[in-house]
Tab-separated table of C-alpha atoms in Angstrom:
chain	number	residue	atom	x	y	z
A	231	MET	CA	0.141	-0.146	0.564
A	232	LYS	CA	3.218	2.529	0.907
A	233	ALA	CA	4.627	1.821	-3.044
A	234	ARG	CA	0.913	2.927	-4.136
A	235	ARG	CA	0.350	5.541	-2.557
A	236	LYS	CA	3.344	7.527	-3.621
A	237	ALA	CA	2.789	6.298	-6.715
A	238	GLU	CA	0.291	7.899	-6.462
A	239	LYS	CA	1.606	10.756	-5.527
A	240	HIS	CA	3.506	11.839	-9.328
A	241	GLU	CA	-0.610	11.376	-10.572
A	242	PRO	CA	-2.369	14.551	-10.291
A	243	ALA	CA	-5.435	14.815	-11.092
A	244	SER	CA	-7.148	18.785	-11.245
A	245	GLY	CA	-8.726	19.016	-7.583
A	246	SER	CA	-4.949	17.659	-6.211
A	247	HIS	CA	-4.686	20.066	-3.540
A	248	SER	CA	-1.752	18.094	-1.322
A	249	LEU	CA	0.430	17.927	-4.840
A	250	ALA	CA	3.889	19.828	-3.696
A	251	PRO	CA	5.246	21.804	-5.537
A	252	MET	CA	8.681	20.659	-7.021
A	253	GLU	CA	11.572	22.912	-5.656
A	254	ALA	CA	15.238	24.105	-6.249
A	255	HIS	CA	18.583	23.872	-5.038
A	256	LEU	CA	20.547	27.063	-4.361
A	257	VAL	CA	23.995	26.432	-6.325
A	258	ALA	CA	26.399	29.692	-6.920
A	259	ALA	CA	26.752	29.468	-10.613
A	260	LEU	CA	24.089	28.828	-13.676
A	261	PRO	CA	24.644	25.165	-15.827
A	262	ASP	CA	27.149	25.161	-17.913
A	263	GLU	CA	25.856	21.933	-19.453
A	264	PRO	CA	23.111	22.286	-23.035
A	265	GLY	CA	19.826	21.372	-21.970
A	266	TRP	CA	18.659	23.843	-19.446
A	267	GLN	CA	16.024	26.104	-19.972
A	268	PHE	CA	15.975	29.253	-17.864
A	269	GLU	CA	13.306	31.344	-15.745
A	270	PRO	CA	13.628	34.465	-13.479
A	271	LYS	CA	12.809	33.731	-10.639
A	272	TRP	CA	9.939	36.163	-9.078
A	273	ASP	CA	9.410	37.349	-6.386
A	274	GLY	CA	5.768	37.104	-5.267
A	275	PHE	CA	3.674	33.641	-4.019
A	276	ARG	CA	4.484	30.591	-4.988
A	277	CYS	CA	1.074	28.735	-6.635
A	278	LEU	CA	-0.119	25.407	-7.867
A	279	ALA	CA	-4.104	26.730	-8.846
A	280	PHE	CA	-6.544	24.199	-9.610
A	281	ARG	CA	-9.834	23.573	-11.283
A	282	SER	CA	-12.618	21.298	-11.759
A	283	GLY	CA	-16.163	22.620	-13.154
A	284	ALA	CA	-16.905	25.558	-10.913
A	285	GLU	CA	-14.387	24.696	-8.072
A	286	VAL	CA	-11.073	26.873	-8.627
A	287	ASP	CA	-8.231	26.995	-5.627
A	288	LEU	CA	-4.692	28.193	-4.526
A	289	ARG	CA	-2.516	26.408	-3.055
A	290	ALA	CA	1.024	28.088	-1.604
A	291	LYS	CA	4.332	25.989	-1.381
A	292	SER	CA	3.065	24.551	2.096
A	293	GLY	CA	0.469	23.535	1.097
A	294	LYS	CA	-1.924	26.193	2.923
A	295	PRO	CA	-5.376	27.716	1.216
A	296	LEU	CA	-4.396	31.091	-0.878
A	297	ALA	CA	-8.252	31.089	-2.528
A	298	ARG	CA	-10.057	33.158	-0.062
A	299	TYR	CA	-6.430	35.955	-0.236
A	300	PHE	CA	-6.965	36.395	-3.660
A	301	PRO	CA	-10.847	35.930	-5.010
A	302	GLU	CA	-9.734	38.681	-8.090
A	303	ILE	CA	-7.391	36.013	-9.049
A	304	VAL	CA	-9.932	32.992	-8.197
A	305	ALA	CA	-12.669	34.837	-10.402
A	306	GLY	CA	-10.090	35.355	-13.474
A	307	LEU	CA	-9.458	31.879	-13.757
A	308	ARG	CA	-13.630	30.561	-12.883
A	309	ASP	CA	-13.485	32.626	-16.855
A	310	VAL	CA	-10.732	30.708	-18.737
A	311	PRO	CA	-12.352	28.172	-20.662
A	312	LEU	CA	-9.923	25.341	-19.799
A	313	ASP	CA	-11.263	23.360	-17.384
A	314	PRO	CA	-10.093	21.209	-15.867
A	315	PHE	CA	-6.335	22.703	-15.346
A	316	ALA	CA	-3.616	22.411	-12.775
A	317	LEU	CA	-0.434	25.183	-13.829
A	318	ASP	CA	2.263	26.064	-11.676
A	319	GLY	CA	3.151	29.973	-11.050
A	320	GLU	CA	4.330	33.129	-9.346
A	321	LEU	CA	0.932	35.190	-7.779
A	322	ALA	CA	2.509	38.767	-7.948
A	323	ILE	CA	1.302	42.553	-6.982
A	324	SER	CA	2.807	45.013	-9.872
A	325	GLN	CA	3.066	48.578	-7.999
A	326	GLY	CA	4.192	51.899	-10.333
A	327	ASP	CA	7.278	49.854	-11.890
A	328	VAL	CA	8.079	47.483	-9.840
A	329	LEU	CA	5.920	44.111	-8.711
A	330	SER	CA	5.620	44.319	-4.322
A	331	PHE	CA	6.092	41.816	-1.476
A	332	ASP	CA	4.731	43.888	0.649
A	333	ALA	CA	1.207	44.010	-1.456
A	334	LEU	CA	1.253	40.880	-1.381
A	335	GLN	CA	2.238	40.080	2.814
A	336	MET	CA	-0.941	42.901	3.363
A	337	ARG	CA	-3.979	40.383	1.368
A	338	LEU	CA	-2.450	37.546	4.559
A	339	HIS	CA	-5.472	39.898	6.477
A	340	PRO	CA	-8.774	37.619	8.753
A	341	ALA	CA	-11.560	40.384	7.709
A	342	GLU	CA	-12.857	39.903	4.547
A	343	SER	CA	-14.002	43.404	3.435
A	344	ARG	CA	-9.769	44.355	3.502
A	345	ILE	CA	-8.852	41.536	1.262
A	346	ARG	CA	-11.605	42.615	-0.750
A	347	LYS	CA	-11.113	46.725	-0.828
A	348	LEU	CA	-7.083	45.358	-1.892
A	349	ALA	CA	-8.242	43.267	-4.319
A	350	HIS	CA	-9.981	45.898	-6.104
A	351	GLU	CA	-7.113	48.605	-5.840
A	352	THR	CA	-4.534	45.999	-6.058
A	353	PRO	CA	-5.715	43.251	-8.438
A	354	ALA	CA	-2.705	40.408	-8.534
A	355	PHE	CA	-1.909	38.678	-10.827
A	356	LEU	CA	-0.613	34.491	-11.655
A	357	ILE	CA	2.618	34.027	-13.722
A	358	LEU	CA	2.736	30.906	-15.570
A	359	PHE	CA	5.784	28.741	-15.600
A	360	ASP	CA	4.482	25.574	-15.688
A	361	VAL	CA	1.577	23.059	-16.587
A	362	LEU	CA	0.935	19.517	-14.358
A	363	VAL	CA	-2.742	19.047	-15.663
A	364	LEU	CA	-5.310	20.393	-18.375
A	365	ALA	CA	-9.020	18.072	-20.408
A	366	GLY	CA	-6.785	14.619	-22.125
A	367	ARG	CA	-3.899	14.705	-20.774
A	368	PRO	CA	-3.762	14.282	-17.310
A	369	ASN	CA	-1.471	13.008	-16.531
A	370	LEU	CA	0.953	15.758	-17.862
A	371	ALA	CA	2.818	15.751	-16.078
A	372	ASN	CA	4.746	12.335	-16.878
A	373	SER	CA	5.200	14.865	-20.153
A	374	PRO	CA	9.032	16.057	-20.102
A	375	LEU	CA	9.037	20.488	-20.215
A	376	THR	CA	9.872	20.990	-23.724
A	377	GLU	CA	6.096	19.581	-24.275
A	378	ARG	CA	4.976	20.710	-20.881
A	379	ARG	CA	6.212	24.388	-22.397
A	380	LEU	CA	4.311	23.933	-25.873
A	381	ALA	CA	1.574	23.010	-24.279
A	382	LEU	CA	1.729	25.944	-21.758
A	383	GLU	CA	1.313	28.414	-24.255
A	384	LYS	CA	-0.693	26.567	-26.031
A	385	ALA	CA	-3.213	27.172	-22.628
A	386	TYR	CA	-2.362	30.562	-22.146
A	387	ALA	CA	-3.352	31.272	-25.327
A	388	ALA	CA	-6.745	29.775	-25.223
A	389	ALA	CA	-6.857	32.902	-22.267
A	390	ALA	CA	-6.135	35.488	-24.369
A	391	GLY	CA	-7.124	38.979	-23.324
A	392	ASN	CA	-8.091	37.786	-19.479
A	393	PRO	CA	-6.322	39.984	-17.176
A	394	TYR	CA	-5.209	38.416	-14.138
A	395	LEU	CA	-3.013	36.357	-15.769
A	396	ARG	CA	0.902	36.386	-18.057
A	397	LEU	CA	3.070	34.265	-19.873
A	398	SER	CA	6.858	33.759	-18.150
A	399	PRO	CA	9.341	34.340	-20.402
A	400	TYR	CA	12.076	31.875	-20.380
A	401	THR	CA	15.540	31.034	-22.630
A	402	ARG	CA	17.431	28.392	-22.998
A	403	LYS	CA	21.037	30.414	-24.023
A	404	ARG	CA	22.771	30.938	-20.701
A	405	THR	CA	24.281	34.188	-22.200
A	406	GLU	CA	21.177	35.329	-21.709
A	407	ALA	CA	19.970	33.580	-17.903
A	408	GLN	CA	23.537	35.431	-17.377
A	409	HIS	CA	22.080	38.847	-18.292
A	410	TRP	CA	18.840	38.708	-16.339
A	411	LEU	CA	21.347	38.307	-13.411
A	412	ASP	CA	23.797	40.488	-13.830
A	413	LYS	CA	20.934	43.535	-15.148
A	414	ALA	CA	17.792	42.961	-13.772
A	415	GLY	CA	19.010	44.451	-10.681
A	416	GLY	CA	15.850	43.924	-8.436
A	417	ALA	CA	13.492	43.802	-10.519
A	418	ILE	CA	13.756	39.088	-10.307
A	419	ASP	CA	15.249	37.621	-7.223
A	420	GLY	CA	17.186	35.491	-9.504
A	421	VAL	CA	16.879	32.835	-12.799
A	422	VAL	CA	15.746	29.939	-11.985
A	423	ALA	CA	17.079	26.543	-14.396
A	424	LYS	CA	15.272	22.727	-15.188
A	425	ARG	CA	16.777	20.341	-17.956
A	426	ILE	CA	14.056	20.683	-21.230
A	427	GLY	CA	14.270	16.430	-21.032
A	428	GLU	CA	12.458	16.151	-17.693
A	429	PRO	CA	9.521	15.141	-15.916
A	430	TYR	CA	7.490	17.595	-12.974
A	431	ARG	CA	8.717	16.265	-9.298
A	432	PRO	CA	6.295	17.324	-7.159
A	433	GLY	CA	7.921	18.030	-3.998
A	434	GLU	CA	11.083	17.149	-5.006
A	435	ARG	CA	13.861	18.814	-5.354
A	436	ALA	CA	14.976	18.752	-9.172
A	437	MET	CA	15.183	22.622	-10.284
A	438	LEU	CA	18.171	25.042	-9.660
A	439	LYS	CA	18.482	28.517	-8.695
A	440	VAL	CA	21.016	30.848	-8.607
A	441	LYS	CA	19.882	34.088	-6.134
A	442	ARG	CA	21.654	37.661	-6.947
A	443	MET	CA	23.337	38.024	-4.005
A	444	ARG	CA	24.693	41.316	-2.801
A	445	THR	CA	26.112	43.614	0.325
A	446	ALA	CA	26.386	45.948	3.275
A	447	ASP	CA	28.191	47.641	5.910
A	448	CYS	CA	25.959	47.237	8.714
A	449	VAL	CA	26.268	48.169	13.093
A	450	VAL	CA	26.002	45.573	15.005
A	451	GLY	CA	23.200	47.345	17.313
A	452	GLY	CA	22.350	44.806	19.295
A	453	PHE	CA	22.439	40.246	19.569
A	454	ARG	CA	19.927	38.089	21.633
A	455	TYR	CA	21.648	35.273	23.534
A	456	GLU	CA	21.369	31.404	22.000
A	457	ARG	CA	18.213	29.960	23.629
A	458	ASP	CA	18.903	28.200	27.006
A	459	SER	CA	22.851	29.692	26.759
A	460	GLU	CA	25.152	31.149	27.953
A	461	LEU	CA	26.665	32.955	23.935
A	462	VAL	CA	25.596	35.013	20.899
A	463	GLY	CA	22.463	33.273	18.438
A	464	SER	CA	22.239	36.627	16.401
A	465	LEU	CA	23.641	39.739	15.326
A	466	LEU	CA	20.871	42.968	15.260
A	467	LEU	CA	22.245	44.444	12.493
A	468	GLY	CA	21.346	48.595	12.205
A	469	LEU	CA	21.472	51.448	9.547
A	470	TYR	CA	21.352	54.484	9.717
A	471	ASN	CA	18.093	56.684	8.379
A	472	ASP	CA	17.804	60.315	7.043
A	473	ALA	CA	17.760	61.698	10.343
A	474	GLY	CA	20.546	60.534	10.814
A	475	LYS	CA	18.426	57.932	13.094
A	476	LEU	CA	20.563	53.536	14.172
A	477	ASP	CA	17.088	51.833	12.791
A	478	HIS	CA	17.022	47.646	12.503
A	479	VAL	CA	17.041	46.061	9.477
A	480	GLY	CA	18.085	42.504	9.994
A	481	PHE	CA	19.846	39.755	11.231
A	482	THR	CA	21.977	37.676	10.940
A	483	SER	CA	23.459	34.604	13.552
A	484	ALA	CA	25.563	32.740	10.818
A	485	ILE	CA	28.026	32.607	13.376
A	486	ALA	CA	30.527	29.796	13.980
A	487	ASP	CA	30.614	28.278	16.967
A	488	ARG	CA	34.238	28.438	17.092
A	489	ASP	CA	34.094	31.893	17.036
A	490	LYS	CA	31.339	32.476	19.751
A	491	PRO	CA	33.035	32.548	23.043
A	492	ALA	CA	35.513	35.263	22.491
A	493	LEU	CA	32.465	37.305	20.246
A	494	THR	CA	30.479	37.069	23.611
A	495	GLU	CA	32.700	39.016	25.713
A	496	LYS	CA	33.274	41.507	23.194
A	497	LEU	CA	29.833	42.178	23.128
A	498	GLU	CA	29.314	41.984	25.963
A	499	LYS	CA	31.957	45.121	26.823
A	500	LEU	CA	29.536	47.443	24.454
A	501	ILE	CA	26.264	46.488	26.027
A	502	GLY	CA	24.327	49.831	27.025
A	503	PRO	CA	22.075	52.426	25.200
A	504	PRO	CA	21.385	53.640	22.794
A	505	GLY	CA	21.320	50.287	20.727
A	506	PHE	CA	18.563	50.836	17.967
A	507	ASP	CA	17.305	55.038	17.822
A	508	GLY	CA	14.961	54.239	15.166
A	509	ASN	CA	12.365	52.035	14.130
A	510	ALA	CA	14.016	48.954	16.991
A	511	PRO	CA	13.561	44.381	16.485
A	512	GLY	CA	10.274	43.945	17.848
A	513	ALA	CA	8.884	40.720	18.736
A	514	PRO	CA	10.078	37.403	17.144
A	515	SER	CA	7.545	36.353	13.976
A	516	ARG	CA	4.687	34.157	14.235
A	517	TRP	CA	6.747	31.670	11.650
A	518	SER	CA	10.305	31.895	14.365
A	519	MET	CA	8.412	31.618	17.983
A	520	GLU	CA	11.533	29.882	19.030
A	521	ARG	CA	13.203	33.315	18.592
A	522	SER	CA	13.835	34.831	22.121
A	523	THR	CA	12.123	38.274	21.997
A	524	GLU	CA	14.237	39.712	24.630
A	525	TRP	CA	18.126	42.220	22.884
A	526	GLN	CA	20.613	43.667	23.781
A	527	PRO	CA	21.294	47.034	23.001
A	528	LEU	CA	24.886	47.846	22.269
A	529	ARG	CA	26.818	51.191	21.652
A	530	PRO	CA	27.788	52.322	18.364
A	531	LYS	CA	30.712	50.717	18.091
A	532	LEU	CA	30.886	46.716	15.831
A	533	VAL	CA	30.732	46.996	11.802
A	534	VAL	CA	29.499	44.043	9.729
A	535	GLU	CA	29.323	43.818	5.854
A	536	VAL	CA	26.979	40.832	5.243
A	537	ARG	CA	25.501	39.132	1.908
A	538	TYR	CA	21.345	39.403	1.964
A	539	ASP	CA	19.037	38.282	-1.533
A	540	HIS	CA	16.464	40.060	-1.231
A	541	VAL	CA	15.073	44.103	0.603
A	542	THR	CA	11.299	44.974	1.498
A	543	GLY	CA	10.311	48.205	3.405
A	544	ASN	CA	14.904	48.724	3.371
A	545	ARG	CA	14.191	45.309	6.087
A	546	PHE	CA	16.578	42.262	4.890
A	547	ARG	CA	13.445	39.569	4.702
A	548	HIS	CA	15.692	36.879	5.327
A	549	GLY	CA	18.521	36.033	7.855
A	550	THR	CA	21.988	37.327	6.838
A	551	SER	CA	25.681	35.439	6.828
A	552	ILE	CA	28.547	36.867	7.989
A	553	VAL	CA	31.365	38.280	4.913
A	554	ARG	CA	33.990	40.249	7.030
A	555	TRP	CA	34.592	42.391	10.146
A	556	ARG	CA	35.165	45.707	9.106
A	557	PRO	CA	37.181	47.336	11.602
A	558	ASP	CA	38.116	50.116	9.093
A	559	LYS	CA	35.034	51.054	8.798
A	560	ALA	CA	32.679	54.193	11.553
A	561	PRO	CA	29.355	53.389	12.321
A	562	GLY	CA	28.807	56.440	11.237
A	563	GLN	CA	28.939	55.945	7.337
A	564	CYS	CA	26.402	53.027	7.670
A	565	GLY	CA	23.603	54.993	5.219
A	566	MET	CA	20.420	52.725	4.185
A	567	GLU	CA	21.387	54.735	1.325
A	568	GLN	CA	23.618	51.107	0.478
A	569	LEU	CA	19.714	49.189	-0.340
A	570	GLY	CA	18.923	52.094	-2.865
A	571	ARG	CA	21.767	50.782	-5.378
A	572	GLU	CA	19.021	47.866	-7.468
A	573	ALA	CA	19.141	48.675	-10.530
A	574	ARG	CA	15.143	50.174	-11.886
A	575	PRO	CA	13.625	47.578	-13.544
A	576	GLY	CA	13.922	46.518	-17.189
A	577	LYS	CA	11.965	44.804	-19.926
A	578	LEU	CA	11.470	41.593	-17.632
A	579	ILE	CA	9.138	43.810	-15.308
A	580	ALA	CA	7.171	45.444	-18.048
A	581	GLN	CA	6.113	42.227	-19.695
A	582	MET	CA	4.858	41.449	-16.760
A	583	ILE	CA	2.449	44.366	-15.411
A	584	ARG	CA	1.623	45.137	-18.948
A	585	GLY	CA	0.546	41.638	-19.236
């Protein structure tokens, strides 16, 4: 029975809401050998979209339902002249000439009236990059990527004019994909590489992804101890805003165990105000409740260079990694303007926003 259930997991059908999306390994560089398709990695919510008759469902990468948060997408997919289908894509919202991750997060609200207001004011769209099920092809996921891409393009053409759908571009030229990474700035989150002869592999890390990493010199404005320990667990990072106040912008917990005793001793000698006199660290997020809410303020003496991947609302969206300490740099030189180096969005983003 176990073997049968495992096999059934790889045979999606519309309504298979437990289907897990294919995922990617993070690598340092794009593959050189032939046989790869490259696609932009969009800055949005990964989403599997299912339809069977009048039923439309949206599922996050985690499997959590998204349909109630994006009613305009549900309505838009009901208008598509295809039934059934299972599509893989990325939910996105544009604000001006950029994609806004903040606008997506605002949708995760408990009040339906608030969600519908936002859906009207800042409608989302679904960027399509793969297809698993279409009418007459319930096992399309088992086909190679070349066939799935052709089927996706035909499906998108059948839905021509639908304002809630976009078709993600691709290239099979590594030089063009590298150009996306080098020139797109913060317009995309990176590039994904898929083998053109492979089937869709639900729940497996069968793709590669390269993210565009950047660095910033930050003031260490505080730290947190490890849970149930007297050693440092994470550094709280800050940058000076235009008013000269130190704003909390993120953290790093990438500290080698061998370095923690000496670093803890150095940090404890600097404990004292002001810490962050601008935006200060708050409580841990509901997704990271294991992190202590208590933190120790430090006098602004230490500067560390960190590597990060994305910024949302003047904060590092994810944890950062330490590149090196910067004893040669004055804390006052660590300004928020470092996060404003992004290139303006180019043709890729404009293509998605215009539709």
